Amino acid sequence: MLSTFFVNLCVMITFMYVSGIIAKFYRIRVPFPSMRVQMIGGLLFGIYGTVLMNYSFPLNETTIVDLRHLAIVTAAVYLGGLASVISGLVISILRIIMFGMSSSAIDAAFVMTIIGLSGVYFAYAPWSRLTKIITMNLLGMTLIFVILMLNTTSMNSLLKVYPLQMTISFVGGIFIYFIAEFINKSNEMLFLLERKATTDHLTNLSNRRQFEKSLEFELERAREYKQKLSLLVIDIDRFKKVNDTFGHTSGDAVLKQLGQLLIEHARSADIVSRNGGEEFAILLLDCGHHQAMAIAESIRQSVEKYHFALPDGNTIRLTISIGVAVFPDHCDDRDDNDFFEQADRALYEAKNTGRNRVCAIPLRSRSLSSGQSSF
């Protein structure tokens, strides 16, 4: 009997580990996971609880004892009320399907459903996770004890099994808590590492490394779907003067504010990045030449009118130069590097012709030898 309960605990720990791996692909770091995450999680934990029934201890011919309720408890505490209800219903339905219709099966299904519904309260109660697990576990074991009394004629058999089940359930709940917290912290650390590797620390925009990955991916997609892809390469005019005059702290403040301006003027699907120093870039998805030029000009005008706040309370005004390239109009369709190079050449054209302007390589030519540009 003790070995059977130990197997229950090992199975549940294994499920927690697998769930932790799956959780890396979903947004579980928010206080209330999305409905989709809760539905998937509730279904998984319902299956986990059902599997635990295969490692049950028979109390009599019609009644089995196990730790399936811990699956519901875990779903409620770590996913939410909807996940708790779904896991309870899944366990209840599969209990009847797998072991047949009987009075004890109906009673067990009723208890699992009640535990699942109670999870709606526990999921959003203002308690610590450990308190929720202990309290909900005790509630579940109390309900289970009542059902076991109704379905057994031998109290001696019940009193031999239940104290051990209660102890293993309590210990199992504590184990699950520590394992789940460890998995959560591990996933959070992985998320932070991934974020640091792909995000500019100052502006929270994509960094150069992530920009290059995004550029490669979006170029491939543009080829596949025969779409236009535009690139804006942006540089702050005479930014060195800002650092020299007001200090690097003021320069950082300017970079942060410019990053926010770019996000506000880009479309929601576009990709904004800081590629280093005072250079930024925006990938405009499914965007042709005329629309890209209009967006770039709008950004240029907004920056020109903007008053950048400095840490000392003063404000300054700046201008930017923007180079525009459109795939496949401006570049070699087979050379990914050529796309960025054309936008970069257009940026230097803007710099060399007076700054505070938008330039693009003329559509009819990929050469700047003629000195022509469009504004």
Coordinates of C-alpha atoms in Angstrom, one line a residue:
M1 CA 0.0 0.0 0.0
L2 CA 2.8 2.4 0.9
S3 CA 4.6 1.6 -2.3
T4 CA 1.4 2.3 -4.3
F5 CA 1.1 5.8 -2.8
F6 CA 4.8 6.4 -3.4
V7 CA 4.2 5.5 -7.1
N8 CA 1.3 8.1 -7.1
L9 CA 3.7 10.7 -5.9
C10 CA 6.4 9.8 -8.4
V11 CA 3.9 9.9 -11.3
M12 CA 2.7 13.4 -10.1
I13 CA 6.2 14.7 -9.9
T14 CA 6.9 13.4 -13.4
F15 CA 3.8 15.2 -14.7
M16 CA 4.9 18.4 -13.0
Y17 CA 8.3 18.2 -14.8
V18 CA 6.6 17.6 -18.2
S19 CA 4.2 20.4 -17.5
G20 CA 7.1 22.7 -16.7
I21 CA 8.7 21.9 -20.1
I22 CA 5.4 22.6 -21.9
A23 CA 4.9 25.9 -19.9
K24 CA 8.0 27.3 -21.6
F25 CA 5.9 27.8 -24.7
Y26 CA 3.1 29.7 -23.0
R27 CA 2.7 32.9 -21.1
I28 CA 2.5 31.6 -17.6
R29 CA 4.3 34.6 -16.0
V30 CA 1.2 36.7 -15.8
P31 CA -1.0 36.7 -12.7
F32 CA -4.0 35.1 -14.6
P33 CA -3.0 32.9 -17.6
S34 CA -5.1 33.2 -20.7
M35 CA -8.3 31.1 -21.2
R36 CA -6.5 29.1 -23.8
V37 CA -3.6 28.2 -21.5
Q38 CA -6.1 27.3 -18.7
M39 CA -8.1 25.1 -21.0
I40 CA -5.0 23.2 -22.2
G41 CA -3.6 23.0 -18.7
G42 CA -6.9 21.8 -17.3
L43 CA -7.2 19.1 -19.9
L44 CA -3.6 18.0 -19.2
F45 CA -4.0 17.9 -15.4
G46 CA -7.3 16.1 -15.9
I47 CA -5.4 13.4 -17.8
Y48 CA -2.7 13.4 -15.2
G49 CA -5.3 12.7 -12.4
T50 CA -6.8 10.0 -14.5
V51 CA -3.5 8.3 -14.9
L52 CA -3.0 8.4 -11.1
M53 CA -6.2 6.2 -10.9
N54 CA -4.3 3.4 -12.5
Y55 CA -1.9 3.4 -9.5
S56 CA -4.7 3.3 -7.0
F57 CA -5.2 1.2 -3.8
P58 CA -8.4 -0.8 -3.6
L59 CA -10.3 -0.2 -0.4
N60 CA -13.0 -2.8 -1.4
E61 CA -14.5 -4.3 -4.5
T62 CA -16.0 -1.0 -5.7
T63 CA -13.9 1.7 -4.1
I64 CA -10.3 2.9 -4.9
V65 CA -8.0 5.3 -3.1
D66 CA -5.4 7.5 -4.8
L67 CA -4.1 11.1 -5.1
R68 CA -5.9 12.2 -8.2
H69 CA -7.3 15.3 -6.4
L70 CA -3.8 16.7 -6.2
A71 CA -3.9 17.2 -10.0
I72 CA -6.9 19.5 -9.5
V73 CA -5.3 21.3 -6.6
T74 CA -2.2 22.0 -8.7
A75 CA -4.3 23.2 -11.7
A76 CA -6.2 25.6 -9.5
V77 CA -3.2 27.1 -7.8
Y78 CA -0.8 27.4 -10.8
L79 CA -3.2 27.9 -13.7
G80 CA -6.5 29.3 -12.5
G81 CA -10.2 28.5 -11.8
L82 CA -11.1 27.4 -15.3
A83 CA -8.2 24.9 -15.4
S84 CA -9.4 23.6 -12.0
V85 CA -13.0 23.1 -13.2
I86 CA -11.9 21.4 -16.5
S87 CA -9.4 19.0 -14.7
G88 CA -12.2 18.0 -12.2
L89 CA -14.7 17.3 -15.0
V90 CA -12.2 15.3 -17.0
I91 CA -11.2 13.2 -14.1
S92 CA -14.9 12.6 -13.2
I93 CA -15.9 11.6 -16.7
L94 CA -12.9 9.3 -17.3
R95 CA -13.4 7.7 -13.8
I96 CA -16.8 6.5 -14.9
I97 CA -15.7 5.5 -18.4
M98 CA -12.7 3.6 -17.2
F99 CA -14.1 1.8 -14.2
G100 CA -17.8 1.6 -15.1
M101 CA -21.0 3.1 -13.7
S102 CA -21.5 2.5 -10.0
S103 CA -22.7 4.4 -6.9
S104 CA -19.1 4.8 -5.8
A105 CA -18.0 6.0 -9.2
I106 CA -20.8 8.6 -9.2
D107 CA -19.9 9.7 -5.7
A108 CA -16.2 10.0 -6.7
A109 CA -17.1 12.0 -9.8
F110 CA -19.2 14.3 -7.7
V111 CA -16.4 14.9 -5.2
M112 CA -13.8 15.6 -8.0
T113 CA -16.3 18.0 -9.6
I114 CA -16.8 19.8 -6.3
I115 CA -13.1 20.0 -5.7
G116 CA -12.7 21.4 -9.2
L117 CA -15.4 24.1 -8.6
S118 CA -13.8 25.0 -5.2
G119 CA -10.6 25.7 -7.1
V120 CA -12.3 28.8 -8.6
Y121 CA -12.2 30.4 -5.2
F122 CA -8.8 29.1 -4.2
A123 CA -7.2 30.2 -7.5
Y124 CA -7.9 33.8 -6.9
A125 CA -7.8 33.9 -3.1
P126 CA -5.3 36.5 -1.8
W127 CA -3.1 33.8 -0.1
S128 CA 0.3 32.4 -0.8
R129 CA 0.5 29.4 -3.1
L130 CA 1.6 27.1 -0.3
T131 CA -1.4 28.1 1.9
K132 CA -3.7 27.5 -1.1
I133 CA -2.2 24.0 -1.7
I134 CA -2.5 23.0 2.0
T135 CA -6.0 24.3 2.5
M136 CA -7.4 23.0 -0.8
N137 CA -5.7 19.6 -0.1
L138 CA -7.3 19.4 3.3
L139 CA -10.7 20.3 1.8
G140 CA -10.3 17.6 -0.8
M141 CA -9.2 14.9 1.7
T142 CA -12.2 15.8 3.9
L143 CA -14.6 15.3 1.1
I144 CA -12.9 12.1 0.0
F145 CA -13.2 10.8 3.6
V146 CA -16.9 11.4 3.6
I147 CA -17.4 9.6 0.3
L148 CA -15.2 6.7 1.5
M149 CA -17.3 6.3 4.6
L150 CA -20.5 6.2 2.4
N151 CA -19.0 3.5 0.2
T152 CA -17.4 1.1 2.7
T153 CA -19.0 -1.2 5.3
S154 CA -15.7 -1.7 7.1
M155 CA -14.5 1.3 9.1
N156 CA -11.5 -0.7 10.2
S157 CA -10.3 -1.0 6.6
L158 CA -10.9 2.7 6.0
L159 CA -9.1 3.8 9.2
K160 CA -6.1 1.6 8.1
V161 CA -5.9 3.3 4.7
Y162 CA -7.1 6.9 5.3
P163 CA -4.4 8.1 7.7
L164 CA -1.7 6.9 5.4
Q165 CA -3.5 8.5 2.4
M166 CA -3.8 11.7 4.4
T167 CA -0.2 11.7 5.2
I168 CA 1.0 10.9 1.7
S169 CA -1.4 13.5 0.3
F170 CA -0.1 16.2 2.6
V171 CA 3.5 15.3 1.9
G172 CA 2.8 15.0 -1.8
G173 CA 1.2 18.5 -1.8
I174 CA 4.3 20.0 -0.2
F175 CA 6.5 18.2 -2.7
I176 CA 4.5 19.4 -5.6
Y177 CA 4.7 23.0 -4.2
F178 CA 8.5 23.0 -4.1
I179 CA 8.8 21.3 -7.5
A180 CA 6.3 23.7 -9.1
E181 CA 8.1 26.7 -7.6
F182 CA 11.4 25.4 -8.8
I183 CA 10.1 24.9 -12.3
N184 CA 8.5 28.4 -12.2
K185 CA 11.7 30.0 -11.2
S186 CA 13.7 28.0 -13.7
N187 CA 11.4 29.1 -16.5
E188 CA 11.5 32.7 -15.3
M189 CA 15.3 32.7 -15.3
L190 CA 15.3 31.1 -18.8
F191 CA 12.8 33.8 -20.0
L192 CA 15.0 36.6 -18.5
L193 CA 18.1 35.2 -20.2
E194 CA 16.4 34.9 -23.5
R195 CA 15.1 38.5 -23.1
K196 CA 18.5 39.8 -22.3
A197 CA 20.0 38.0 -25.3
T198 CA 17.4 39.6 -27.6
T199 CA 16.6 42.9 -26.0
D200 CA 18.4 46.2 -25.8
H201 CA 18.9 46.9 -22.1
L202 CA 18.4 50.6 -22.4
T203 CA 15.3 51.0 -24.7
N204 CA 13.8 47.5 -24.3
L205 CA 13.7 47.3 -28.1
S206 CA 15.1 44.3 -30.1
N207 CA 18.8 44.4 -30.1
R208 CA 21.1 43.9 -33.2
R209 CA 21.2 40.2 -32.7
Q210 CA 17.5 39.8 -32.7
F211 CA 17.1 42.3 -35.5
E212 CA 19.3 40.1 -37.7
K213 CA 17.2 37.1 -36.9
S214 CA 14.0 38.9 -37.6
L215 CA 15.4 40.3 -40.8
E216 CA 16.3 36.9 -42.1
F217 CA 12.9 35.4 -41.1
E218 CA 10.9 38.2 -42.6
L219 CA 12.8 38.2 -45.8
E220 CA 12.2 34.5 -46.2
R221 CA 8.5 35.0 -45.5
A222 CA 8.3 37.9 -48.0
R223 CA 9.8 35.7 -50.7
E224 CA 7.4 32.9 -49.9
Y225 CA 4.3 35.0 -49.9
K226 CA 5.5 37.5 -52.6
Q227 CA 5.1 40.4 -50.3
K228 CA 6.9 43.7 -50.0
L229 CA 9.2 44.3 -47.0
S230 CA 10.5 47.7 -46.1
L231 CA 13.4 48.7 -43.9
L232 CA 14.0 52.0 -42.2
V233 CA 17.5 52.6 -40.9
I234 CA 17.5 55.6 -38.5
D235 CA 20.3 57.7 -37.1
I236 CA 20.2 60.6 -34.7
D237 CA 21.9 63.7 -36.2
R238 CA 24.9 65.0 -34.3
F239 CA 24.2 62.8 -31.3
K240 CA 27.8 63.0 -30.1
K241 CA 27.2 66.7 -29.4
V242 CA 24.4 65.7 -27.0
N243 CA 26.7 63.4 -25.0
D244 CA 29.5 65.9 -25.0
T245 CA 27.3 68.8 -23.9
F246 CA 24.9 67.3 -21.5
G247 CA 26.6 64.0 -20.5
H248 CA 25.9 60.3 -21.3
T249 CA 23.0 60.1 -18.8
S250 CA 21.2 62.7 -20.9
G251 CA 22.1 60.8 -24.0
D252 CA 20.6 57.7 -22.6
A253 CA 17.4 59.6 -21.7
V254 CA 17.2 60.8 -25.3
L255 CA 17.7 57.2 -26.7
K256 CA 14.9 55.9 -24.4
Q257 CA 12.5 58.6 -25.5
L258 CA 13.3 58.1 -29.2
G259 CA 12.7 54.4 -28.8
Q260 CA 9.3 55.0 -27.4
L261 CA 8.5 57.5 -30.2
L262 CA 9.4 54.9 -32.8
I263 CA 7.2 52.3 -31.2
E264 CA 4.3 54.8 -31.2
H265 CA 4.6 55.6 -34.9
A266 CA 5.3 52.0 -36.1
R267 CA 2.4 49.7 -36.7
S268 CA 1.7 47.0 -34.2
A269 CA 3.1 44.2 -36.3
D270 CA 6.3 46.1 -37.3
I271 CA 9.6 45.3 -35.6
V272 CA 11.5 48.1 -34.0
S273 CA 15.1 47.7 -32.9
R274 CA 18.2 49.6 -31.6
N275 CA 21.2 48.3 -33.5
G276 CA 23.8 50.1 -31.5
G277 CA 24.7 53.6 -30.4
E278 CA 22.3 56.1 -31.9
E279 CA 21.2 53.8 -34.8
F280 CA 17.7 52.3 -34.9
A281 CA 15.9 50.2 -37.4
I282 CA 12.3 49.4 -38.2
L283 CA 11.1 46.5 -40.3
L284 CA 7.8 47.4 -42.0
L285 CA 6.0 44.1 -42.8
D286 CA 4.0 43.8 -46.0
C287 CA 4.8 47.5 -46.8
G288 CA 5.6 48.9 -50.2
H289 CA 7.8 51.9 -51.2
H290 CA 5.2 54.7 -51.0
Q291 CA 3.8 53.6 -47.7
A292 CA 7.3 53.2 -46.2
M293 CA 8.3 56.7 -47.3
A294 CA 5.2 58.1 -45.8
I295 CA 5.8 56.4 -42.5
A296 CA 9.4 57.4 -42.4
E297 CA 8.5 61.0 -43.1
S298 CA 5.9 61.0 -40.4
I299 CA 8.5 59.7 -37.9
R300 CA 11.0 62.3 -39.0
Q301 CA 8.6 65.2 -38.6
S302 CA 7.5 63.9 -35.1
V303 CA 11.0 63.7 -33.9
E304 CA 11.8 67.2 -35.2
K305 CA 8.9 68.6 -33.2
Y306 CA 9.5 66.6 -30.1
H307 CA 11.0 68.1 -27.0
F308 CA 13.3 65.5 -25.4
A309 CA 13.4 65.8 -21.6
L310 CA 16.7 65.7 -19.9
P311 CA 17.4 64.5 -16.3
D312 CA 18.2 68.1 -15.2
G313 CA 14.7 69.3 -16.2
N314 CA 15.7 71.0 -19.5
T315 CA 14.6 69.9 -22.9
I316 CA 16.3 69.7 -26.3
R317 CA 15.2 69.2 -29.8
L318 CA 16.9 66.8 -32.2
T319 CA 16.6 65.6 -35.8
I320 CA 17.1 62.2 -37.4
S321 CA 18.1 60.9 -40.8
I322 CA 16.4 57.9 -42.3
G323 CA 17.4 55.5 -45.1
V324 CA 14.7 53.5 -46.7
A325 CA 15.0 50.2 -48.7
V326 CA 12.2 48.0 -50.0
F327 CA 12.4 44.3 -50.8
P328 CA 12.6 43.3 -53.6
D329 CA 12.6 46.7 -55.3
H330 CA 15.9 47.9 -54.1
C331 CA 18.0 44.8 -53.5
D332 CA 19.2 41.5 -54.8
D333 CA 16.5 39.0 -54.2
R334 CA 19.0 36.3 -53.5
D335 CA 21.3 38.3 -51.1
D336 CA 19.9 39.1 -47.6
N337 CA 22.8 41.4 -46.8
D338 CA 22.1 43.5 -49.8
F339 CA 18.8 44.6 -48.4
F340 CA 20.3 46.2 -45.3
E341 CA 23.2 47.6 -47.3
Q342 CA 20.9 49.5 -49.6
A343 CA 19.0 51.0 -46.6
D344 CA 22.3 51.9 -45.0
R345 CA 23.5 53.5 -48.2
A346 CA 20.3 55.5 -48.3
L347 CA 20.9 56.7 -44.8
Y348 CA 24.4 57.9 -45.7
E349 CA 22.8 59.8 -48.6
A350 CA 20.5 61.5 -46.1
K351 CA 23.5 62.4 -43.9
N352 CA 25.6 63.7 -46.8
T353 CA 22.8 65.8 -48.3
G354 CA 22.0 67.9 -45.2
R355 CA 20.6 65.5 -42.5
N356 CA 17.0 65.7 -41.1
R357 CA 15.6 63.9 -44.2
V358 CA 14.4 60.7 -45.6
C359 CA 16.2 59.1 -48.5
A360 CA 15.8 56.0 -50.6
I361 CA 17.7 54.4 -53.5
P362 CA 15.7 55.3 -56.6
L363 CA 13.6 52.3 -57.7
R364 CA 15.0 52.4 -61.3
S365 CA 18.6 52.0 -60.1
R366 CA 20.6 50.4 -57.3
S367 CA 23.4 52.8 -57.7
L368 CA 24.0 56.1 -56.0
S369 CA 26.4 57.2 -58.6
S370 CA 23.9 59.6 -60.0
G371 CA 23.5 61.2 -56.6
Q372 CA 19.7 61.1 -56.9
S373 CA 17.4 60.4 -54.0
S374 CA 13.8 60.7 -53.2
F375 CA 12.4 62.5 -50.2

